[in-house]
Amino acid sequence: PFWLKFWPEPSSACHFPALGLDVKMGSQGKQLPEWVPKAVVLGGAAAAALVTLRLLQSGSGKRAGGSRAGGASDAHGVDGAAVKKAQAVAVEKYVSDVGTKLDAKAGESTLVKNGELEKYMAFKKEYQTKLMARPDVGEGQLLKVTDWYRLTPEDYDRTTFHIEVDVAGTSIEKLVNGADGKALSVYATNDQKGVQLFMQKMGLDPLEVVSVEEIAPQDEDGAVVLTTVEKLFTQYLDLFGKPTREFLKKLVPFAKDIMEKVKIAELTLERKTEDFQDRQARAYTFADYIMEYPSLQIPVDKYVELIPTIKQRVYSICSSSDYRPGKCQLLVVREDWEAKGGDTKFGLCSSFLTFCRPNGYMVGHSTHSVMKIPEDTTAHIFMAGLGTGLAPFRAFVEQRKFQKSKGTKVGNMTLFFGGRYSKTEYYYREEFEGYEKEGLLKCCNAWSRDTPG
């Protein structure tokens, strides 16, 4: 999303060399909207792809997501101004990196319809425009994915993978050491195809610009938050999350057909508890409920009142930033389960990370975790983990390896680790066997389904 401050109207065109795009202002003499001159924020494809409406429908596939109301970030010791500066730098790098690769799909009619908006984007200097990565995530940093590889076989029933992001130069560069009890909060986005289907079904214009200042209130007076409908449902609203009965109560007034209005209202009653619970077991989503009733007519600005924002997911960091400067690595398993009726469902954030690839982007920030390596470097550390529970202990081992390389005396380390099969679930096997050979670590592994021979 982007900050825009509006000041006296310019009278000439502006060119964005990094994007190779000529941007023309809207018609002169138009009456400015009520929210001018105010600070405005725009939502973009990957938190910073939008520079004009020509980029709002980018097919780049870069994604991001977030919510200010998510959990606590780990910003202590970091100056707020420094955070904002680092965020701005990250966005500029993003625009420079992906700007020339974007596939603009907005037609001339869309540009005319939103001419005023294009004008403010074109003349960033005159209107003091600032680009931001997700204004609703105060400490959020735009992070570039630099590595991704699968740890389990392609034909295995679990998808476990390793993912790395570049944190060099960001405000969290010194706050992502997994050995210091740090975790990474990640803000996912919704499935793009699912969002497109929903918009088509509900007759929504994906390029329509809407205000979402309720979701992302800003500190500056008069700040207004704007995004496109597509990005509202892709990045902000938890469209495929699990609704409560309170949502159904709010949904009732928007049904125009009396019979549908009654059906929705009945699901909130005690006598219909079994029916509602059956839908919960089938993993009904906000989108499922809304699309089920054809007579629903929901003004686009009312969706923010009906559907909560996407919350952060927290992952233990499996790397030491002392051992791997400027990098933050995660060990993730894609969550899946079978809903009533036999459909397989997947976790939002783990699926988002599953399809991330190098040169993609995400929004995240550092968060406190409970696992912290002892301050006494000579203390014998006993570690026990199962599956992806290995993550913080890998960071511990890397931290001890770094300390040892600097001449510090380090104590013994013993790791108790296991899973179902050693051939498929012994994550980072070569690394740990290497640590054993150099005497840094002793591994005690157990595999529940391995058979002798």
Short mmCIF file of C-alpha atoms in Angstrom, two decimals:
data_model
loop_
_atom_site.label_atom_id
_atom_site.label_comp_id
_atom_site.label_asym_id
_atom_site.label_seq_id
_atom_site.Cartn_x
_atom_site.Cartn_y
_atom_site.Cartn_z
CA PRO A 1 0.00 0.00 0.00
CA PHE A 2 1.05 3.56 -0.52
CA TRP A 3 1.03 6.85 1.31
CA LEU A 4 -0.06 9.83 -0.78
CA LYS A 5 -0.13 13.42 0.42
CA PHE A 6 -1.94 15.86 -1.81
CA TRP A 7 -0.76 19.44 -2.28
CA PRO A 8 -1.18 22.10 -5.05
CA GLU A 9 -2.03 20.58 -8.40
CA PRO A 10 0.86 20.04 -10.82
CA SER A 11 0.45 20.79 -14.50
CA SER A 12 2.81 18.46 -16.30
CA ALA A 13 3.33 14.76 -16.91
CA CYS A 14 5.67 12.62 -14.82
CA HIS A 15 7.82 9.68 -15.92
CA PHE A 16 8.84 6.66 -13.82
CA PRO A 17 12.14 5.38 -15.32
CA ALA A 18 12.20 2.29 -13.11
CA LEU A 19 8.82 1.19 -14.45
CA GLY A 20 9.26 2.41 -18.01
CA LEU A 21 5.85 3.99 -17.76
CA ASP A 22 4.53 7.43 -18.70
CA VAL A 23 1.89 8.62 -16.29
CA LYS A 24 -0.49 11.43 -17.16
CA MET A 25 -2.48 13.44 -14.64
CA GLY A 26 -6.25 13.64 -14.65
CA SER A 27 -8.24 16.57 -16.08
CA GLN A 28 -7.37 19.98 -14.72
CA GLY A 29 -9.92 21.97 -12.77
CA LYS A 30 -11.72 18.98 -11.29
CA GLN A 31 -13.12 19.27 -7.80
CA LEU A 32 -10.90 17.21 -5.52
CA PRO A 33 -12.55 14.47 -3.46
CA GLU A 34 -13.44 15.13 0.18
CA TRP A 35 -10.36 13.30 1.40
CA VAL A 36 -7.98 15.73 -0.39
CA PRO A 37 -5.57 17.06 0.77
CA LYS A 38 -5.01 14.10 3.10
CA ALA A 39 -2.56 11.27 3.50
CA VAL A 40 -3.77 8.28 1.52
CA VAL A 41 -2.65 4.69 1.43
CA LEU A 42 -3.04 2.36 -1.55
CA GLY A 43 -2.97 -1.44 -1.48
CA GLY A 44 -0.82 -3.20 -4.05
CA ALA A 45 0.00 -6.61 -5.45
CA ALA A 46 2.91 -7.37 -3.17
CA ALA A 47 2.64 -4.46 -0.80
CA ALA A 48 4.40 -2.11 -3.18
CA ALA A 49 3.66 -2.99 -6.79
CA LEU A 50 1.16 -0.21 -7.38
CA VAL A 51 2.53 2.94 -8.82
CA THR A 52 -0.50 3.72 -10.96
CA LEU A 53 -3.72 1.91 -11.73
CA ARG A 54 -1.93 0.39 -14.69
CA LEU A 55 -0.16 -1.84 -12.16
CA LEU A 56 -3.08 -2.66 -9.90
CA GLN A 57 -3.89 -5.79 -11.88
CA SER A 58 -0.29 -7.01 -12.07
CA GLY A 59 0.10 -10.64 -13.02
CA SER A 60 3.44 -10.85 -11.26
CA GLY A 61 2.23 -13.27 -8.61
CA LYS A 62 4.17 -11.49 -5.86
CA ARG A 63 2.08 -11.44 -2.73
CA ALA A 64 1.83 -10.10 0.76
CA GLY A 65 -0.71 -9.79 3.55
CA GLY A 66 -1.35 -8.56 7.05
CA SER A 67 -3.34 -7.01 9.86
CA ARG A 68 -2.45 -4.37 12.39
CA ALA A 69 -4.57 -6.23 14.91
CA GLY A 70 -2.34 -9.33 14.68
CA GLY A 71 -0.04 -10.25 17.60
CA ALA A 72 2.76 -8.32 19.23
CA SER A 73 5.81 -7.51 17.19
CA ASP A 74 9.36 -7.43 18.46
CA ALA A 75 10.17 -3.77 17.93
CA HIS A 76 11.79 -2.97 21.26
CA GLY A 77 15.12 -1.29 20.83
CA VAL A 78 14.24 -0.13 17.30
CA ASP A 79 13.45 3.54 16.69
CA GLY A 80 10.10 4.11 15.00
CA ALA A 81 11.64 6.46 12.47
CA ALA A 82 14.27 3.85 11.65
CA VAL A 83 11.52 1.28 11.05
CA LYS A 84 9.72 3.59 8.63
CA LYS A 85 12.96 4.40 6.84
CA ALA A 86 13.78 0.72 6.44
CA GLN A 87 10.25 0.05 5.18
CA ALA A 88 10.60 2.79 2.57
CA VAL A 89 13.95 1.43 1.40
CA ALA A 90 12.49 -2.08 1.06
CA VAL A 91 9.59 -0.78 -1.01
CA GLU A 92 11.89 1.17 -3.31
CA LYS A 93 13.96 -1.96 -3.85
CA TYR A 94 10.79 -3.89 -4.61
CA VAL A 95 9.55 -1.36 -7.15
CA SER A 96 12.96 -1.29 -8.80
CA ASP A 97 13.11 -5.09 -8.83
CA VAL A 98 9.68 -5.98 -10.17
CA GLY A 99 8.43 -2.78 -11.79
CA THR A 100 9.58 -3.61 -15.30
CA LYS A 101 8.18 -7.13 -15.06
CA LEU A 102 4.59 -6.18 -14.24
CA ASP A 103 1.86 -6.95 -16.73
CA ALA A 104 -0.53 -3.98 -16.64
CA LYS A 105 -4.12 -4.99 -17.39
CA ALA A 106 -6.10 -1.88 -16.51
CA GLY A 107 -7.81 -0.46 -19.58
CA GLU A 108 -8.21 3.17 -20.54
CA SER A 109 -11.77 3.27 -19.18
CA THR A 110 -10.47 2.29 -15.77
CA LEU A 111 -7.81 4.98 -15.91
CA VAL A 112 -10.40 7.60 -16.82
CA LYS A 113 -12.69 6.43 -14.05
CA ASN A 114 -9.88 6.80 -11.52
CA GLY A 115 -8.16 9.77 -13.11
CA GLU A 116 -7.83 11.69 -9.86
CA LEU A 117 -6.07 8.79 -8.22
CA GLU A 118 -3.65 8.39 -11.11
CA LYS A 119 -2.74 12.04 -10.80
CA TYR A 120 -1.64 11.68 -7.20
CA MET A 121 0.41 8.63 -8.04
CA ALA A 122 2.05 10.34 -10.99
CA PHE A 123 3.26 13.38 -9.12
CA LYS A 124 4.78 11.82 -6.04
CA LYS A 125 7.07 14.77 -5.31
CA GLU A 126 4.40 17.42 -5.69
CA TYR A 127 1.92 15.49 -3.52
CA GLN A 128 4.63 14.15 -1.18
CA THR A 129 3.66 10.58 -2.02
CA LYS A 130 5.19 7.86 0.12
CA LEU A 131 5.06 4.17 -0.75
CA MET A 132 4.50 1.74 2.10
CA ALA A 133 4.31 -2.01 2.52
CA ARG A 134 1.05 -2.74 4.31
CA PRO A 135 0.16 0.26 6.48
CA ASP A 136 -1.99 -1.95 8.70
CA VAL A 137 1.09 -3.83 9.90
CA GLY A 138 3.00 -1.20 11.83
CA GLU A 139 6.30 -3.10 12.10
CA GLY A 140 5.87 -5.10 8.92
CA GLN A 141 8.85 -5.39 6.62
CA LEU A 142 8.73 -6.28 2.94
CA LEU A 143 11.00 -9.32 2.74
CA LYS A 144 12.41 -10.92 -0.39
CA VAL A 145 12.48 -14.71 -0.63
CA THR A 146 16.01 -15.87 -1.49
CA ASP A 147 15.73 -19.64 -1.13
CA TRP A 148 13.08 -22.38 -1.06
CA TYR A 149 13.44 -26.14 -1.28
CA ARG A 150 11.39 -29.14 -0.30
CA LEU A 151 12.70 -31.39 2.44
CA THR A 152 10.28 -34.29 2.00
CA PRO A 153 9.96 -36.32 -1.25
CA GLU A 154 7.51 -35.11 -3.89
CA ASP A 155 5.39 -38.25 -3.49
CA TYR A 156 5.32 -38.07 0.31
CA ASP A 157 2.05 -37.33 2.12
CA ARG A 158 3.55 -34.37 4.00
CA THR A 159 4.99 -31.27 2.42
CA THR A 160 7.81 -29.97 4.59
CA PHE A 161 10.10 -27.30 3.23
CA HIS A 162 12.85 -24.81 3.95
CA ILE A 163 12.39 -21.13 3.12
CA GLU A 164 14.78 -18.20 3.47
CA VAL A 165 14.19 -14.44 3.32
CA ASP A 166 16.67 -11.60 3.06
CA VAL A 167 16.57 -9.31 6.12
CA ALA A 168 19.74 -7.32 5.35
CA GLY A 169 19.13 -3.62 5.79
CA THR A 170 15.69 -4.07 7.35
CA SER A 171 14.70 -2.98 10.85
CA ILE A 172 14.54 -6.63 11.92
CA GLU A 173 18.01 -7.60 10.72
CA LYS A 174 19.26 -7.91 14.32
CA LEU A 175 15.99 -9.32 15.65
CA VAL A 176 15.72 -12.65 13.82
CA ASN A 177 18.26 -14.86 15.58
CA GLY A 178 16.42 -18.10 16.29
CA ALA A 179 18.92 -18.87 19.05
CA ASP A 180 17.84 -15.72 20.91
CA GLY A 181 14.25 -16.82 21.18
CA LYS A 182 12.96 -15.07 18.06
CA ALA A 183 10.22 -16.09 15.68
CA LEU A 184 8.96 -14.61 12.42
CA SER A 185 5.37 -13.43 12.05
CA VAL A 186 4.24 -13.92 8.47
CA TYR A 187 1.24 -12.28 6.81
CA ALA A 188 -0.25 -14.50 4.12
CA THR A 189 -2.55 -13.65 1.23
CA ASN A 190 -5.62 -15.45 -0.03
CA ASP A 191 -5.60 -17.74 -3.05
CA GLN A 192 -5.84 -15.52 -6.11
CA LYS A 193 -8.06 -17.88 -8.11
CA GLY A 194 -10.47 -18.21 -5.19
CA VAL A 195 -10.64 -14.43 -4.85
CA GLN A 196 -11.31 -13.97 -8.57
CA LEU A 197 -14.11 -16.54 -8.46
CA PHE A 198 -15.66 -14.76 -5.48
CA MET A 199 -15.50 -11.34 -7.14
CA GLN A 200 -17.03 -12.71 -10.33
CA LYS A 201 -19.82 -14.42 -8.42
CA MET A 202 -20.60 -11.26 -6.45
CA GLY A 203 -20.32 -8.96 -9.47
CA LEU A 204 -17.45 -6.94 -8.00
CA ASP A 205 -15.11 -4.76 -10.04
CA PRO A 206 -11.58 -5.83 -9.05
CA LEU A 207 -10.14 -2.44 -10.04
CA GLU A 208 -12.59 -0.32 -8.07
CA VAL A 209 -10.77 1.78 -5.50
CA VAL A 210 -12.23 1.66 -2.00
CA SER A 211 -11.42 3.17 1.37
CA VAL A 212 -10.40 0.76 4.13
CA GLU A 213 -9.20 3.17 6.77
CA GLU A 214 -11.05 1.16 9.43
CA ILE A 215 -8.65 -1.70 8.78
CA ALA A 216 -5.48 0.35 8.66
CA PRO A 217 -5.87 3.54 10.73
CA GLN A 218 -2.91 5.87 10.38
CA ASP A 219 -1.15 8.07 12.91
CA GLU A 220 -1.26 11.21 10.78
CA ASP A 221 -4.36 13.37 10.98
CA GLY A 222 -6.72 12.99 8.05
CA ALA A 223 -5.12 9.80 6.80
CA VAL A 224 -7.31 7.74 4.51
CA VAL A 225 -6.57 4.19 3.41
CA LEU A 226 -7.37 3.14 -0.14
CA THR A 227 -6.94 -0.12 -2.00
CA THR A 228 -8.52 -1.94 -4.91
CA VAL A 229 -11.33 -4.40 -4.40
CA GLU A 230 -9.10 -7.22 -5.60
CA LYS A 231 -6.37 -6.40 -3.11
CA LEU A 232 -8.92 -5.90 -0.34
CA PHE A 233 -9.97 -9.53 -0.70
CA THR A 234 -6.50 -10.84 -1.51
CA GLN A 235 -4.41 -9.18 1.17
CA TYR A 236 -6.63 -7.83 3.91
CA LEU A 237 -9.84 -9.78 4.53
CA ASP A 238 -9.85 -13.38 5.76
CA LEU A 239 -12.29 -14.38 3.02
CA PHE A 240 -11.63 -18.11 3.42
CA GLY A 241 -11.52 -18.12 7.20
CA LYS A 242 -14.03 -19.79 9.52
CA PRO A 243 -17.02 -17.57 10.39
CA THR A 244 -18.93 -17.39 13.67
CA ARG A 245 -22.64 -16.95 14.27
CA GLU A 246 -22.03 -13.28 14.87
CA PHE A 247 -21.08 -12.98 11.20
CA LEU A 248 -24.39 -14.55 10.18
CA LYS A 249 -26.30 -12.05 12.34
CA LYS A 250 -24.56 -9.21 10.52
CA LEU A 251 -25.23 -10.86 7.15
CA VAL A 252 -29.03 -11.06 7.53
CA PRO A 253 -29.87 -7.41 6.60
CA PHE A 254 -28.12 -7.72 3.24
CA ALA A 255 -30.39 -10.53 1.97
CA LYS A 256 -33.13 -9.14 -0.26
CA ASP A 257 -35.09 -12.38 -0.57
CA ILE A 258 -37.22 -12.93 2.53
CA MET A 259 -36.78 -16.71 2.48
CA GLU A 260 -33.00 -16.40 2.32
CA LYS A 261 -33.11 -13.82 5.08
CA VAL A 262 -34.98 -16.33 7.26
CA LYS A 263 -32.57 -19.18 6.42
CA ILE A 264 -29.55 -17.12 7.43
CA ALA A 265 -31.23 -15.90 10.61
CA GLU A 266 -32.24 -19.44 11.60
CA LEU A 267 -28.63 -20.57 11.60
CA THR A 268 -28.01 -18.20 14.51
CA LEU A 269 -30.72 -19.82 16.63
CA GLU A 270 -30.10 -22.41 19.32
CA ARG A 271 -32.38 -24.96 17.65
CA LYS A 272 -30.18 -24.81 14.55
CA THR A 273 -26.94 -25.42 16.44
CA GLU A 274 -26.49 -28.85 14.88
CA ASP A 275 -26.85 -27.44 11.35
CA PHE A 276 -24.34 -24.69 12.06
CA GLN A 277 -21.86 -27.14 13.60
CA ASP A 278 -22.23 -29.40 10.56
CA ARG A 279 -21.19 -26.51 8.35
CA GLN A 280 -18.27 -25.81 10.65
CA ALA A 281 -17.17 -29.43 10.33
CA ARG A 282 -17.34 -29.07 6.55
CA ALA A 283 -15.05 -26.02 6.87
CA TYR A 284 -17.53 -23.47 5.54
CA THR A 285 -15.85 -20.12 4.93
CA PHE A 286 -17.05 -16.54 4.80
CA ALA A 287 -16.98 -16.83 1.01
CA ASP A 288 -19.04 -20.03 1.08
CA TYR A 289 -21.82 -18.42 3.11
CA ILE A 290 -21.91 -15.25 1.02
CA MET A 291 -22.00 -17.09 -2.30
CA GLU A 292 -24.68 -19.51 -1.06
CA TYR A 293 -27.38 -16.83 -0.97
CA PRO A 294 -27.89 -15.14 -4.39
CA SER A 295 -30.04 -12.31 -3.07
CA LEU A 296 -27.25 -10.89 -0.88
CA GLN A 297 -26.40 -7.35 -1.94
CA ILE A 298 -23.43 -6.17 0.05
CA PRO A 299 -21.95 -2.73 -0.69
CA VAL A 300 -18.22 -3.17 -1.20
CA ASP A 301 -17.39 -0.87 1.71
CA LYS A 302 -19.41 -3.06 4.08
CA TYR A 303 -17.24 -6.15 3.63
CA VAL A 304 -14.69 -4.72 6.06
CA GLU A 305 -17.41 -4.76 8.73
CA LEU A 306 -18.41 -8.34 8.00
CA ILE A 307 -15.10 -10.16 7.51
CA PRO A 308 -12.09 -9.91 9.87
CA THR A 309 -8.60 -9.23 8.59
CA ILE A 310 -6.03 -11.95 7.96
CA LYS A 311 -4.00 -12.50 11.11
CA GLN A 312 -0.32 -13.24 11.36
CA ARG A 313 1.04 -16.76 11.67
CA VAL A 314 4.16 -17.21 13.79
CA TYR A 315 7.02 -19.56 12.83
CA SER A 316 10.09 -20.45 14.86
CA ILE A 317 13.26 -19.29 13.14
CA CYS A 318 15.58 -22.20 12.35
CA SER A 319 18.73 -20.16 11.74
CA SER A 320 21.25 -18.07 13.65
CA SER A 321 21.71 -14.59 12.22
CA ASP A 322 25.25 -14.56 13.62
CA TYR A 323 26.07 -17.65 11.60
CA ARG A 324 24.04 -16.49 8.56
CA PRO A 325 24.18 -12.67 8.51
CA GLY A 326 21.30 -10.96 6.76
CA LYS A 327 19.29 -14.16 6.42
CA CYS A 328 16.27 -15.60 8.21
CA GLN A 329 15.27 -19.22 7.61
CA LEU A 330 12.12 -21.16 8.48
CA LEU A 331 11.26 -24.85 8.64
CA VAL A 332 7.59 -25.24 7.67
CA VAL A 333 5.12 -28.07 7.10
CA ARG A 334 2.02 -27.42 5.02
CA GLU A 335 -1.00 -27.94 7.23
CA ASP A 336 -3.80 -30.06 5.82
CA TRP A 337 -6.81 -31.88 7.17
CA GLU A 338 -9.86 -33.75 5.94
CA ALA A 339 -13.11 -31.91 6.51
CA LYS A 340 -16.45 -33.62 6.94
CA GLY A 341 -17.50 -34.86 3.51
CA GLY A 342 -13.98 -35.87 2.53
CA ASP A 343 -12.60 -32.59 1.15
CA THR A 344 -8.96 -31.85 1.93
CA LYS A 345 -8.41 -28.39 3.40
CA PHE A 346 -5.13 -26.49 3.73
CA GLY A 347 -3.83 -23.91 6.17
CA LEU A 348 -3.75 -20.38 4.77
CA CYS A 349 -0.23 -19.26 5.70
CA SER A 350 1.54 -22.59 5.31
CA SER A 351 0.01 -22.86 1.82
CA PHE A 352 1.09 -19.31 1.04
CA LEU A 353 4.66 -20.19 2.02
CA THR A 354 4.46 -23.50 0.15
CA PHE A 355 4.13 -21.63 -3.13
CA CYS A 356 6.62 -18.87 -2.40
CA ARG A 357 9.74 -19.00 -4.52
CA PRO A 358 13.01 -17.04 -4.76
CA ASN A 359 12.46 -13.43 -5.86
CA GLY A 360 8.96 -13.46 -4.42
CA TYR A 361 7.99 -11.22 -1.49
CA MET A 362 6.16 -11.38 1.80
CA VAL A 363 5.45 -9.10 4.75
CA GLY A 364 6.71 -10.15 8.17
CA HIS A 365 8.23 -8.97 11.41
CA SER A 366 10.14 -10.35 14.37
CA THR A 367 8.21 -11.78 17.31
CA HIS A 368 9.22 -13.16 20.71
CA SER A 369 9.40 -16.92 21.17
CA VAL A 370 10.01 -19.04 24.27
CA MET A 371 13.03 -21.00 23.06
CA LYS A 372 16.30 -19.24 23.93
CA ILE A 373 19.82 -20.64 24.08
CA PRO A 374 21.51 -20.47 27.54
CA GLU A 375 23.77 -17.47 28.08
CA ASP A 376 26.46 -19.78 29.47
CA THR A 377 28.23 -20.95 26.32
CA THR A 378 29.74 -23.92 28.20
CA ALA A 379 26.39 -25.27 29.41
CA HIS A 380 25.43 -28.70 28.13
CA ILE A 381 22.23 -28.26 26.12
CA PHE A 382 19.71 -31.10 25.86
CA MET A 383 17.17 -30.57 23.06
CA ALA A 384 14.09 -32.62 22.21
CA GLY A 385 11.90 -31.99 19.18
CA LEU A 386 9.58 -33.76 16.77
CA GLY A 387 9.11 -32.84 13.11
CA THR A 388 9.29 -29.08 12.55
CA GLY A 389 9.91 -28.75 16.28
CA LEU A 390 13.53 -29.10 15.18
CA ALA A 391 13.55 -25.46 14.02
CA PRO A 392 14.83 -23.61 17.12
CA PHE A 393 17.39 -26.32 17.88
CA ARG A 394 18.96 -25.97 14.45
CA ALA A 395 19.40 -22.29 15.34
CA PHE A 396 20.97 -23.28 18.67
CA VAL A 397 23.50 -25.53 16.93
CA GLU A 398 24.36 -22.85 14.38
CA GLN A 399 24.87 -20.34 17.17
CA ARG A 400 27.27 -22.65 18.99
CA LYS A 401 29.12 -23.31 15.73
CA PHE A 402 29.51 -19.56 15.22
CA GLN A 403 30.75 -19.07 18.78
CA LYS A 404 33.22 -21.91 18.40
CA SER A 405 34.54 -20.43 15.14
CA LYS A 406 35.31 -17.23 17.06
CA GLY A 407 37.39 -19.09 19.61
CA THR A 408 34.75 -19.26 22.33
CA LYS A 409 34.67 -22.41 24.44
CA VAL A 410 31.33 -24.16 23.93
CA GLY A 411 29.67 -26.96 25.85
CA ASN A 412 28.19 -30.23 24.64
CA MET A 413 24.88 -30.44 22.81
CA THR A 414 22.55 -33.44 22.70
CA LEU A 415 19.60 -33.58 20.33
CA PHE A 416 16.69 -36.01 20.68
CA PHE A 417 14.80 -35.90 17.39
CA GLY A 418 12.46 -38.15 15.44
CA GLY A 419 9.49 -38.68 13.18
CA ARG A 420 7.88 -41.49 11.22
CA TYR A 421 10.56 -42.42 8.69
CA SER A 422 14.23 -41.47 8.74
CA LYS A 423 14.46 -41.39 4.92
CA THR A 424 11.66 -38.86 4.57
CA GLU A 425 11.57 -36.86 7.81
CA TYR A 426 15.19 -36.46 8.88
CA TYR A 427 15.35 -32.77 8.03
CA TYR A 428 18.79 -31.26 7.38
CA ARG A 429 20.30 -34.73 7.76
CA GLU A 430 23.63 -33.91 6.13
CA GLU A 431 24.03 -30.83 8.30
CA PHE A 432 23.45 -32.66 11.56
CA GLU A 433 25.61 -35.60 10.61
CA GLY A 434 28.34 -33.10 9.81
CA TYR A 435 27.97 -31.44 13.21
CA GLU A 436 28.27 -34.87 14.83
CA LYS A 437 31.47 -35.63 12.96
CA GLU A 438 33.11 -32.43 14.17
CA GLY A 439 32.06 -33.17 17.76
CA LEU A 440 29.72 -30.24 18.14
CA LEU A 441 26.59 -32.31 18.66
CA LYS A 442 25.33 -35.79 19.59
CA CYS A 443 22.13 -36.93 17.85
CA CYS A 444 19.75 -39.44 19.41
CA ASN A 445 17.09 -40.19 16.79
CA ALA A 446 13.94 -42.32 16.90
CA TRP A 447 11.68 -43.29 13.98
CA SER A 448 8.25 -44.73 14.78
CA ARG A 449 7.61 -46.52 11.47
CA ASP A 450 11.07 -47.60 10.41
CA THR A 451 11.42 -51.40 10.36
CA PRO A 452 14.64 -53.36 10.72
CA GLY A 453 16.27 -54.21 7.40
#
